[in-house]
Short mmCIF file of C-alpha atoms and ligand atoms in Angstrom, two decimals:
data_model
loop_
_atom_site.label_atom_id
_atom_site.label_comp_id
_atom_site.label_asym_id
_atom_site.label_seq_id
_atom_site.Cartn_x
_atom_site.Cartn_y
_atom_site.Cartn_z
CA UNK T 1 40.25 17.08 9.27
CA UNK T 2 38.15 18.08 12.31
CA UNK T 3 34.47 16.28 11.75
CA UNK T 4 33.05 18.66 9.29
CA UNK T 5 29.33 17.32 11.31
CA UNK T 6 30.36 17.36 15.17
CA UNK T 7 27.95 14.73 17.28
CA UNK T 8 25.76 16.78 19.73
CA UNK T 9 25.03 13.89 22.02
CA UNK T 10 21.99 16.47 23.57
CA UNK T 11 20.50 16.94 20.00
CA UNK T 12 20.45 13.24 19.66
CA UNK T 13 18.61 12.15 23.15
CA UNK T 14 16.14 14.94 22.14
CA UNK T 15 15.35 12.94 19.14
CA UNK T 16 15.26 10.10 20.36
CA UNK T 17 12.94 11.21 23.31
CA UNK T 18 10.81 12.97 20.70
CA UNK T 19 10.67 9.77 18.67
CA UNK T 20 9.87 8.01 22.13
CA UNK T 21 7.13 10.20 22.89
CA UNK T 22 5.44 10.58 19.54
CA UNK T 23 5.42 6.36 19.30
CA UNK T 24 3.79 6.22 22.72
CA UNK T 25 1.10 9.20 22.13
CA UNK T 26 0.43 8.71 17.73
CA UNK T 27 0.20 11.46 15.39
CA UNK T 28 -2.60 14.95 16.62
CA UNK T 29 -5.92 14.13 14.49
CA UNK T 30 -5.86 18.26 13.99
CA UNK T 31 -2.75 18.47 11.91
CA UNK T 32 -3.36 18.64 8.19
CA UNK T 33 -2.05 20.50 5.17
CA UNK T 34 -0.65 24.17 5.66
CA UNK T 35 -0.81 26.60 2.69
CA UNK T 36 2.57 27.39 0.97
CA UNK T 37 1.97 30.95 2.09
CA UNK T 38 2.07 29.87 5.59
CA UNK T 39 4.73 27.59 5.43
CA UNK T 40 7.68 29.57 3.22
CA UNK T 41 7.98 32.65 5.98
CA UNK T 42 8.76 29.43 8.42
CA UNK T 43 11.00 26.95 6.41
CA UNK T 44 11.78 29.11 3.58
CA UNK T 45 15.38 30.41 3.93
CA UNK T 46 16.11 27.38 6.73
CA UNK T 47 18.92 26.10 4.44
CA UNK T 48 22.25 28.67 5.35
CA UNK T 49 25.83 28.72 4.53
CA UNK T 50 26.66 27.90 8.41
CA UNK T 51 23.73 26.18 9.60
CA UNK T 52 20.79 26.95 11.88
CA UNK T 53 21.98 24.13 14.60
CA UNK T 54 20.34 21.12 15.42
CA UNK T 55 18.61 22.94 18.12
CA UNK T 56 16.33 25.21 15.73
CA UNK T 57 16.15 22.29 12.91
CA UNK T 58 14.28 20.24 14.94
CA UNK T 59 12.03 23.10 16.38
CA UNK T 60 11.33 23.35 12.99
CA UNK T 61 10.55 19.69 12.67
CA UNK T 62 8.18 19.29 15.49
CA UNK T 63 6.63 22.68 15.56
CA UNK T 64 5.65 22.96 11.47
CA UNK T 65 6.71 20.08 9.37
CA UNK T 66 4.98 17.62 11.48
CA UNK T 67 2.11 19.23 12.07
CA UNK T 68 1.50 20.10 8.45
CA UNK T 69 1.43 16.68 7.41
CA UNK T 70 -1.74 14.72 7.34
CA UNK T 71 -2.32 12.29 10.65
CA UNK T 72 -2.85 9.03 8.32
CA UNK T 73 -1.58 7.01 11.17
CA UNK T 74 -4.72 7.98 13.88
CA UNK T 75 -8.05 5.35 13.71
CA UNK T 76 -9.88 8.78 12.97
CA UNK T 77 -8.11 8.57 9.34
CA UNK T 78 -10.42 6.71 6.63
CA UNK T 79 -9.62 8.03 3.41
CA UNK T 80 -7.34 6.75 1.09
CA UNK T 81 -5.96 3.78 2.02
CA UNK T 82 -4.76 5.30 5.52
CA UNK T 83 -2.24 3.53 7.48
CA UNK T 84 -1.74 1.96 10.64
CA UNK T 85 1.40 1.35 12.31
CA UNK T 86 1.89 -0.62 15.17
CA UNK T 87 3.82 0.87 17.81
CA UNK T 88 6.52 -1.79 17.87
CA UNK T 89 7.07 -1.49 14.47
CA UNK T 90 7.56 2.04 14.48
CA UNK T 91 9.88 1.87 16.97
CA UNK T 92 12.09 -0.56 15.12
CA UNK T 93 11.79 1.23 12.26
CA UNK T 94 13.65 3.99 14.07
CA UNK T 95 16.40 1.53 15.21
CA UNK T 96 16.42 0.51 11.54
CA UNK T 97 17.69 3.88 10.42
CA UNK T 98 20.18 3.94 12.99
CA UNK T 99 21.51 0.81 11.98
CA UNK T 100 22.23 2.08 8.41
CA UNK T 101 22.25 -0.88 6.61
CA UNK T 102 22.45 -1.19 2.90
CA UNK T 103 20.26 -4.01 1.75
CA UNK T 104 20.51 -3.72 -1.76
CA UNK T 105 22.49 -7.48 -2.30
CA UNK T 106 23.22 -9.73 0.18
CA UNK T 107 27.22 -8.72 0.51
CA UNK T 108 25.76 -5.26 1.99
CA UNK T 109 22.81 -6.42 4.19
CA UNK T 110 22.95 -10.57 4.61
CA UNK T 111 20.92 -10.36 7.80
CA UNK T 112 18.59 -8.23 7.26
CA UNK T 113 17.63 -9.81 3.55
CA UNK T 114 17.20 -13.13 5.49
CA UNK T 115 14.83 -11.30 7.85
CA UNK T 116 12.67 -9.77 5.43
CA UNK T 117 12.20 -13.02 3.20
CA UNK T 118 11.00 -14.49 6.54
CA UNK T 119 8.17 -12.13 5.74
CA UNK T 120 7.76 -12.47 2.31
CA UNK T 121 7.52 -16.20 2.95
CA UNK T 122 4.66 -15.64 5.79
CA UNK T 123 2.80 -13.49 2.97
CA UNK T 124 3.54 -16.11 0.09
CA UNK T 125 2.30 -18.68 2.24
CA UNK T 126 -0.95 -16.72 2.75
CA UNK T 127 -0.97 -17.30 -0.99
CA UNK T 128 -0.06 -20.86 -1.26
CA UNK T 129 2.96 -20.49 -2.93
CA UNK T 130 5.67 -23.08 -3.03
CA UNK T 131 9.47 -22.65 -2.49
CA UNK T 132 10.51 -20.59 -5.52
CA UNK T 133 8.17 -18.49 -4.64
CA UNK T 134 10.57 -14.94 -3.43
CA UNK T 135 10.81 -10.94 -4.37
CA UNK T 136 11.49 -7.82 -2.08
CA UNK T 137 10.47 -5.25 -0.45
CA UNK T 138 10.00 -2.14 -2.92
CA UNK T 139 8.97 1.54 -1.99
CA UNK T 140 5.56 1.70 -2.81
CA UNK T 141 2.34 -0.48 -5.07
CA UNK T 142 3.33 1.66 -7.58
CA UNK T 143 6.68 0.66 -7.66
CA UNK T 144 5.68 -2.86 -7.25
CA UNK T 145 2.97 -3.16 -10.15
CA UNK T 146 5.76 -1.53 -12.50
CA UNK T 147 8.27 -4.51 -11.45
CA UNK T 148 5.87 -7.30 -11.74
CA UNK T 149 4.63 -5.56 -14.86
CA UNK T 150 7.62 -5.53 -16.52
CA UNK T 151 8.86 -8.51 -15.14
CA UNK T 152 5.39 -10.00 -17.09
CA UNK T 153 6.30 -8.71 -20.38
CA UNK T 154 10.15 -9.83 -20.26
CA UNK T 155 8.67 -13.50 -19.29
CA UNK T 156 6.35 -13.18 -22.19
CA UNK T 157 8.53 -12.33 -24.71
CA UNK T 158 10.69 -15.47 -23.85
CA UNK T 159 8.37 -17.91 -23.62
CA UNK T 160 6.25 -16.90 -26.59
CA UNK T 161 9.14 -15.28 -28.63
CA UNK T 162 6.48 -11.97 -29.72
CA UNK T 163 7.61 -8.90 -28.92
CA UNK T 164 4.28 -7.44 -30.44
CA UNK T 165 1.92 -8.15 -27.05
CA UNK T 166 1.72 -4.29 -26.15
CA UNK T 167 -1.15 -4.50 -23.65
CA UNK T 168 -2.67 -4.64 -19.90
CA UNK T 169 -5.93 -6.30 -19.04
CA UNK T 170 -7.26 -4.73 -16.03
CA UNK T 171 -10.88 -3.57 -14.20
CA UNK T 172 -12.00 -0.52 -14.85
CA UNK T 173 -11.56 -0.20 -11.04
CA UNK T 174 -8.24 -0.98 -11.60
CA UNK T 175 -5.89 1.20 -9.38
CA UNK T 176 -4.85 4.21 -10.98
CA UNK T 177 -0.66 3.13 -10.43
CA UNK T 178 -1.87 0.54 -13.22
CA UNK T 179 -1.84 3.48 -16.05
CA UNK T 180 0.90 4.97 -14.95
CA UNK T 181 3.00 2.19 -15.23
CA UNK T 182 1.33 1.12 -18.70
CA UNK T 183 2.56 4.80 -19.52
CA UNK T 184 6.35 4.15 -18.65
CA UNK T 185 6.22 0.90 -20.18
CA UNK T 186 4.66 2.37 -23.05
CA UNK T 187 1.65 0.02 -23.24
CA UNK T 188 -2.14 0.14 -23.61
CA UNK T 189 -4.64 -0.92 -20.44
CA UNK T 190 -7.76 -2.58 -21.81
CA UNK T 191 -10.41 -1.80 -19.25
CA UNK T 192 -13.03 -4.10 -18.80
CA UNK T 193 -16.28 -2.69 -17.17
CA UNK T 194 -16.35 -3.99 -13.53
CA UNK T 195 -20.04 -5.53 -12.28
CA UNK T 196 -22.41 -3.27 -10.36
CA UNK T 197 -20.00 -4.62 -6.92
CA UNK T 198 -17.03 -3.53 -8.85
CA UNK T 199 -15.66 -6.56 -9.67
CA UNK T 200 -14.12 -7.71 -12.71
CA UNK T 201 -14.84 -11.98 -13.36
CA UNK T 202 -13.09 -13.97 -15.63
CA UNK T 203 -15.99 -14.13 -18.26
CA UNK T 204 -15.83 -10.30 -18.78
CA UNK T 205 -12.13 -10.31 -18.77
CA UNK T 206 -12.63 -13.02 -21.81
CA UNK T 207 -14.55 -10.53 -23.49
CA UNK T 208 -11.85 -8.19 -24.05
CA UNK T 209 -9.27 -9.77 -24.36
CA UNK T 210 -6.85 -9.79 -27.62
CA UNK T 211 -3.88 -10.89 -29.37
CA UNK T 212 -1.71 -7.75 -27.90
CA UNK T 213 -2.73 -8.68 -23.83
CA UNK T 214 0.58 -10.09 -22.10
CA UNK T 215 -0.74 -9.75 -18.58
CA UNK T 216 -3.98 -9.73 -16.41
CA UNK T 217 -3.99 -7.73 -13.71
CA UNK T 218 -6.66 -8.89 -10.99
CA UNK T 219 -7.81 -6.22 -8.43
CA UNK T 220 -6.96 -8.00 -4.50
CA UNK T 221 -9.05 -5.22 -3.25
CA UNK T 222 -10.08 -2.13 -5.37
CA UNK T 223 -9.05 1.25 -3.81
CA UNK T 224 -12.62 2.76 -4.64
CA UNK T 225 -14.77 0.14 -3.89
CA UNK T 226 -12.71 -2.81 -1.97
CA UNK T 227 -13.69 -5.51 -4.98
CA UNK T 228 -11.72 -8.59 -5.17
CA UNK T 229 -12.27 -10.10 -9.16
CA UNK T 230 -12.89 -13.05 -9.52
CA UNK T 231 -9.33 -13.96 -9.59
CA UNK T 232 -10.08 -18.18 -10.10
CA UNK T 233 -11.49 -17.03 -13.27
CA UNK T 234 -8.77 -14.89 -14.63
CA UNK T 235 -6.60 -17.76 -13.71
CA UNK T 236 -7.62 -19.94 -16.07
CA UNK T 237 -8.24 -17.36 -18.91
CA UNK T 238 -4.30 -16.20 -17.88
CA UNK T 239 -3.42 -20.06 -18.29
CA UNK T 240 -5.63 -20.64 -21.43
CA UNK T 241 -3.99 -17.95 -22.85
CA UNK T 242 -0.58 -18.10 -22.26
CA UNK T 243 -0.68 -14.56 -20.12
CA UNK T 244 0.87 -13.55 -16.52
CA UNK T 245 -1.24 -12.82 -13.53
CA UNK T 246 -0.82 -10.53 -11.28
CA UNK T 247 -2.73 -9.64 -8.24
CA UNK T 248 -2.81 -5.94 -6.87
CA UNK T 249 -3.39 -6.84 -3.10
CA UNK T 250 -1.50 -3.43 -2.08
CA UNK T 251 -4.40 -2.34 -0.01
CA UNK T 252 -6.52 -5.80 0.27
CA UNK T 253 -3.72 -8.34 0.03
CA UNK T 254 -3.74 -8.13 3.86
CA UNK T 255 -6.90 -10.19 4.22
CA UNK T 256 -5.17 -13.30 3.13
CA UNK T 257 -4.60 -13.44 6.56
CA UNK T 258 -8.18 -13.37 7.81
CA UNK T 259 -9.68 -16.74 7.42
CA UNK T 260 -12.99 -15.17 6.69
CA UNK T 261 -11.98 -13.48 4.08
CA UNK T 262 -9.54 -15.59 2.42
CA UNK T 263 -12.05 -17.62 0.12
CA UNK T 264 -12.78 -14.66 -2.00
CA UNK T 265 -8.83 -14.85 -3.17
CA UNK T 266 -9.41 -18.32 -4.04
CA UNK T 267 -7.31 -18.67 -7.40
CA UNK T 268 -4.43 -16.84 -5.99
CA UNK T 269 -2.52 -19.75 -5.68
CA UNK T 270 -1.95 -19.73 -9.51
CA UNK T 271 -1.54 -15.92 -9.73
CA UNK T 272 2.09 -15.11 -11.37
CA UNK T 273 2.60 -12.05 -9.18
CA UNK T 274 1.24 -9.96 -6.04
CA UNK T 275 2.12 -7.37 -4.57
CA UNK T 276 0.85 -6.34 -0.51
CA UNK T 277 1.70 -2.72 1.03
CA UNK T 278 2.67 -3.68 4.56
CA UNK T 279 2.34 0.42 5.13
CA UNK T 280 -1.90 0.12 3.84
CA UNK T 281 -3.12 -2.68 6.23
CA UNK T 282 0.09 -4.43 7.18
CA UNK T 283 0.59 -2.33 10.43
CA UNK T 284 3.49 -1.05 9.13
CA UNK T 285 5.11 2.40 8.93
CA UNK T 286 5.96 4.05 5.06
CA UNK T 287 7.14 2.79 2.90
CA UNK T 288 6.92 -0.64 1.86
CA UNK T 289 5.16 -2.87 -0.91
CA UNK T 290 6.13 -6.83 -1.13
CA UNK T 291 6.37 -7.50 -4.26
CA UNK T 292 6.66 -11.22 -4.44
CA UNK T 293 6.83 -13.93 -7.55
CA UNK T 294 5.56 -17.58 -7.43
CA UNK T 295 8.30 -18.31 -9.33
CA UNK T 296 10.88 -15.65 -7.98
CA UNK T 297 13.11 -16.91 -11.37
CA UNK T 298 10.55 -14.88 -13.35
CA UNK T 299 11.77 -11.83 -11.29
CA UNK T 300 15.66 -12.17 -11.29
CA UNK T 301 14.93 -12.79 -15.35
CA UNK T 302 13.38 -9.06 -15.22
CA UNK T 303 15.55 -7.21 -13.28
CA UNK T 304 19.01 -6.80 -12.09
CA UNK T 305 21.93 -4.61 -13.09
CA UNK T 306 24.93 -5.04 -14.72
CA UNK T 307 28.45 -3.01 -14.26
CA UNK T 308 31.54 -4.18 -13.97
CA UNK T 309 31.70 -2.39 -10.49
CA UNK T 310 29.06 -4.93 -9.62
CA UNK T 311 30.88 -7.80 -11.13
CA UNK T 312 32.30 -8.69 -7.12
CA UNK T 313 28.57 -8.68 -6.09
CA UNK T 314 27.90 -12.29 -5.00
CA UNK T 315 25.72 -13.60 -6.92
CA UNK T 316 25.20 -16.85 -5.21
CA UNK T 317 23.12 -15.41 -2.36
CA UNK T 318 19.79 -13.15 -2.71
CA UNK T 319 20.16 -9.92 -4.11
CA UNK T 320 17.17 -7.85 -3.87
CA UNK T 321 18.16 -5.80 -6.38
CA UNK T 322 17.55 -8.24 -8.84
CA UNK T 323 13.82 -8.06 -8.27
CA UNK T 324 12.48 -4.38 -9.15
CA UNK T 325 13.59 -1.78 -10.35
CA UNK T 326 16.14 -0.06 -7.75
CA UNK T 327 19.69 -1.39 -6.53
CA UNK T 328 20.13 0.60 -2.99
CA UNK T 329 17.78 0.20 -0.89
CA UNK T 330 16.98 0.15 2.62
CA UNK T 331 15.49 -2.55 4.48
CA UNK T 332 12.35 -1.25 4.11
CA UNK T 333 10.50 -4.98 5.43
CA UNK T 334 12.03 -5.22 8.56
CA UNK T 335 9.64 -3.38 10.76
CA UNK T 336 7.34 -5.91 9.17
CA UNK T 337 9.54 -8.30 9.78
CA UNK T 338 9.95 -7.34 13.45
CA UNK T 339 6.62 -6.66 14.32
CA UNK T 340 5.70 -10.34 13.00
CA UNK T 341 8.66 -11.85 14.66
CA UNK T 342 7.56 -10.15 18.50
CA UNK T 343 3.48 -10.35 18.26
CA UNK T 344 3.29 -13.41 16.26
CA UNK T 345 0.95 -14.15 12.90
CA UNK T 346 -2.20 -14.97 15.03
CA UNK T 347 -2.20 -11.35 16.46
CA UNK T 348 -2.04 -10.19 12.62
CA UNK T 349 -5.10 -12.77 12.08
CA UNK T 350 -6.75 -11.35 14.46
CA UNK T 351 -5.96 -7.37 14.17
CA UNK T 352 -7.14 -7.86 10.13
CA UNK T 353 -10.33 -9.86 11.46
CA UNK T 354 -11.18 -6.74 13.95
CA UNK T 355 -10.81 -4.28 11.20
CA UNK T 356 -13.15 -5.96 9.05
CA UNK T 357 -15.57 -6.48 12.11
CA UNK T 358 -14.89 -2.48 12.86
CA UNK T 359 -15.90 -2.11 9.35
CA UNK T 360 -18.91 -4.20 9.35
CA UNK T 361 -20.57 -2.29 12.47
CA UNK T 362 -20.17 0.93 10.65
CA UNK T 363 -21.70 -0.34 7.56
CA UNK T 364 -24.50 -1.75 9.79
CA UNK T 365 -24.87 1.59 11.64
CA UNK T 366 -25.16 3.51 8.50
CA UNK T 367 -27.87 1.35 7.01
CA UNK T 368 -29.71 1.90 10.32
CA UNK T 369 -29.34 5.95 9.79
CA UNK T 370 -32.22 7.40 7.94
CA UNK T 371 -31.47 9.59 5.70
CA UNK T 372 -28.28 7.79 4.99
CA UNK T 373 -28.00 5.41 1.72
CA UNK T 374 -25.55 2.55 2.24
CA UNK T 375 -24.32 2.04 -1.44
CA UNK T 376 -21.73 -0.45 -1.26
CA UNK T 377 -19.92 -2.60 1.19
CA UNK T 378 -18.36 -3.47 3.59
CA UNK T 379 -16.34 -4.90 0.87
CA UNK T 380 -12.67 -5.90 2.66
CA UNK T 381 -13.44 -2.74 4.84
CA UNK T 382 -14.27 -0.23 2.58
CA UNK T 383 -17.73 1.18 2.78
CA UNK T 384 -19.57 3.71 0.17
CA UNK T 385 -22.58 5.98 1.25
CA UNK T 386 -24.05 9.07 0.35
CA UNK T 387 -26.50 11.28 2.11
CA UNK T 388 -29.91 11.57 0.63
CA UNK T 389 -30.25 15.30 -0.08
CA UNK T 390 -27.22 16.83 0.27
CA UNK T 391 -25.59 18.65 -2.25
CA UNK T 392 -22.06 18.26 -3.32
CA UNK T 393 -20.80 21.43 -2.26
CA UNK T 394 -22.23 20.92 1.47
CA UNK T 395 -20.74 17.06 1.41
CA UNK T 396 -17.39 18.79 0.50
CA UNK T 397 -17.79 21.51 3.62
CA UNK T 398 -19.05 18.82 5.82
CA UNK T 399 -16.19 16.65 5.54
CA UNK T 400 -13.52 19.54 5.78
CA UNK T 401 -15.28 20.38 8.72
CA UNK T 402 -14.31 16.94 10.27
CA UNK T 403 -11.28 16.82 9.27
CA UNK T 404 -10.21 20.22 10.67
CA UNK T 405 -11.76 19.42 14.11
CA UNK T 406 -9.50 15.90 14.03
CA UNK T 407 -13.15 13.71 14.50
CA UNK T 408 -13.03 12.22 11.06
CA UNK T 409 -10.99 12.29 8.03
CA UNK T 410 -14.24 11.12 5.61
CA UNK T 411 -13.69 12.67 2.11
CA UNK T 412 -15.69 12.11 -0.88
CA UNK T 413 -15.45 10.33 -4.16
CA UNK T 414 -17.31 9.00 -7.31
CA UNK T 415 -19.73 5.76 -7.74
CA UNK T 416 -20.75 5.29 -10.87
CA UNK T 417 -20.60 9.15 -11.63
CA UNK T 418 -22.70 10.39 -8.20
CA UNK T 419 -20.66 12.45 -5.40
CA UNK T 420 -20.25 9.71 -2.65
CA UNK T 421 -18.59 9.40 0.98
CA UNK T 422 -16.29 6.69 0.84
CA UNK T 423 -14.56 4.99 4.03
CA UNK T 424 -11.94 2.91 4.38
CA UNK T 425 -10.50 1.19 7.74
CA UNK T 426 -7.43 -0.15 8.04
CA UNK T 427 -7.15 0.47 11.62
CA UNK T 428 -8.45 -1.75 14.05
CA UNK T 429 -8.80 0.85 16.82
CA UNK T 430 -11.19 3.24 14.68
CA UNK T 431 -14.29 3.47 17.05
CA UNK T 432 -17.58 2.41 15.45
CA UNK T 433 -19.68 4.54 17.86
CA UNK T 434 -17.43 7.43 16.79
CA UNK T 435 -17.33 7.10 13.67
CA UNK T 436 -21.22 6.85 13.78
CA UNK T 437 -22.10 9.83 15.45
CA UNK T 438 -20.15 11.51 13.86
CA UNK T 439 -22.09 10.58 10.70
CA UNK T 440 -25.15 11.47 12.01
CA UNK T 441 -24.51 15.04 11.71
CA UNK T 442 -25.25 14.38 8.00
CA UNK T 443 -28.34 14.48 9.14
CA UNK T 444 -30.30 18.60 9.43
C1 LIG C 1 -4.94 -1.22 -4.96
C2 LIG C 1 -3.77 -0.28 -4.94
N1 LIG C 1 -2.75 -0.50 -5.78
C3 LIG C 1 -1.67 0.30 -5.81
C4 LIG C 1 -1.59 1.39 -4.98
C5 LIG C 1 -0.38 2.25 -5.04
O1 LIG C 1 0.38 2.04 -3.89
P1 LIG C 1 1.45 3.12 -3.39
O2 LIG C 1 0.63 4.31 -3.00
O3 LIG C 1 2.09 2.43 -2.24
O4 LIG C 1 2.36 3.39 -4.54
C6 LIG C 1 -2.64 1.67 -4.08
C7 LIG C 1 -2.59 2.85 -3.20
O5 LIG C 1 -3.54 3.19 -2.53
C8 LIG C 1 -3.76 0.80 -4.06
O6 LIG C 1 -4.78 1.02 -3.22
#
């Protein structure tokens, strides 16, 4: 048969000099969100019995798709957990695709596995973790806090022989991925109040903890409030207890790597489970969570399929599909993997220090801005505020208003029940003085 999908070697170097450009030059701080109305007269109807042609695809691509997407990737973006990726790993990541590889067992993607445990090692390292410490690259946190989740209830069960223990421990600021696993898995979260920082210490977690609790989860940077609990503590009440620990660093895990920071994750070291989104503050592109295991055994227990089309897997080497919940994958930690291997840790060091220095002049400019409470932080590099006098309605237009113009994506969310602005930087290029006058137009 003729190929059904001829090559159109011009189609490709136009992607690829697309992709070139849009690495060199980052996402447009304008672009945002389209309405559905606007969109459907464009894409609607795009998908024909003989094609539109690579040609008018793409125009599609570059002229609506991207820019109705949100720029998450520009230092103007400090919502959410944002993202940051560096160029180099971008541009891998691109190569990555090309390459095609399947890296769901070693068989399909040897090199590539070896390549990304390089990183998990660098990030279990950052942890203290011995050799059997090992896990994988998943999609997302979410993905990654089901995994080590379940992986904490199947390691229960065996070493305690209950199947009754039908329960999470976590902070009430406690990333909201937490209930929705606890929903698939069919389990209760016990919330324990965080402190008036947000933090959750090992005393509290004491407190509330009973017979059906088979896992602590310890915040490594809450997504509302950047709290790291008091993870030492919930150590030993994990260890006292017989329960698994597991640290959601998704968004904060990345300041194991900053020196100054790393004292607040003292404890980590006996923490059963972390996971680290390379994509949050990891200079990475989407998507990618390591999930890793101090004892990766604990994992492989968990996880893994069986078929007897899988029975020729070798099962001698590292499958990552024995770790989470998925069996293809990509090889989603290789940007990470290659961005580490060409820059070199110390550059990581240092770009997570900067971000948290970036962080702390903002916080300091704030508190200098009359009319402008600083409620919280810098803690890692998130920062809560809230203008004195301003109703919610005209915080709500205020930040749309920024965001439209591309000077600030600054949205607001909830302390303790009051309407806040919340920032958080993940980028180490965000511009303090920027950032800061643009704040002062708070002010009437
Ligand atoms: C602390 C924390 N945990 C988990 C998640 C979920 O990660 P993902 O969005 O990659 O699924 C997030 C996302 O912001 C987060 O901040």
């Amino acid at each position: 048969m003729k190929d059904p999908f001829p090559f159109d070697p011009a189609a490709t170097d136009q992607i690829l000099e697309w992709t070139a450009r849009r690495i060199a030059d980052g996402p447009d701080p304008k672009h945002g969100a389209q309405a559905f109305a606007a969109l459907e007269p464009i894409l609607g109807g795009s998908i024909t019995a003989d094609g539109i042609g690579g040609d008018a695809a793409f125009d599609l691509f570059t002229n609506t798709i991207v820019p109705s997407t949100r720029p998450f990737g520009h230092p103007t973006s400090l919502s959410f957990v944002a993202s940051a990726p560096s160029r180099a790993a971008l541009s891998f990541d691109a190569a990555l695709g090309a390459a095609g590889i399947f890296a769901g067992n070693w068989d399909g993607g040897a090199g590539a596995i070896h390549a990304e445990n390089q990183a998990l090692r660098w990030i279990a390292d950052l942890a203290s973790w011995g050799d059997s410490a090992g896990g994988v690259f998943v999609a997302g946190g979410t993905l990654g806090n089901l995994s080590a989740l379940h992986a904490a209830r199947e390691w229960h069960r065996r070493i305690h022989g209950r199947r009754d223990r039908r329960a999470i421990l976590c902070s009430s600021e406690a990333h909201s991925s937490i209930a929705a696993v606890a929903r698939i898995m069919d389990v209760e979260v016990i919330l324990v109040p965080a402190d008036a920082l947000g933090r959750m210490s090992g005393e509290a977690a004491k407190a509330h903890l009973d017979d059906h609790v088979f896992a602590i989860v310890a915040n490594g940077g809450a997504t509302n409030c950047g709290a790291v609990d008091d993870i030492a503590g919930l150590a030993d009440l994990a260890a006292a207890h017989g329960l698994w620990l597991h640290v959601d660093g998704a968004y904060g895990g990345a300041a194991l790597a900053d020196p100054v920071i790393r004292p607040a994750f003292e404890g980590i070291e006996k923490a059963d489970s972390l996971i680290v989104d390379p994509h949050k503050w990891l200079f990475a592109p989407y998507d990618s969570c390591a999930l890793i295991y101090r004892d990766a055994g604990h994992g492989a227990a968990a996880h893994g399929q069986q078929a007897v089309y899988l029975d020729t897997v070798d099962k001698t080497h590292w499958n990552p599909s024995d770790y989470a919940l998925h069996l293809t994958r990509r090889a989603r930690g290789l940007p990470l993997w290659y961005a580490l291997a060409t820059h070199g840790t110390r550059a990581y060091t240092q770009a997570i220090a900067a971000t948290r220095e970036v962080a702390e002049e903002i916080a300091q400019g704030i508190a200098a801005i009359e009319g402008l409470d600083l409620l919280l932080g810098p803690q890692l590099t998130v920062i809560l505020f809230r203008p004195k006098d301003m109703s919610e309605d005209a915080m709500i237009a205020w930040a749309e208003g920024h965001r439209r113009s591309g000077a600030l994506l600054c949205l607001p969310t909830r302390w303790r029940g009051e309407m806040v602005f919340r920032l958080c930087i993940v980028n180490p290029q965000t511009d303090p003085d920027a950032v800061l006058e643009t704040l002062k137009t708070l002010m009437p």
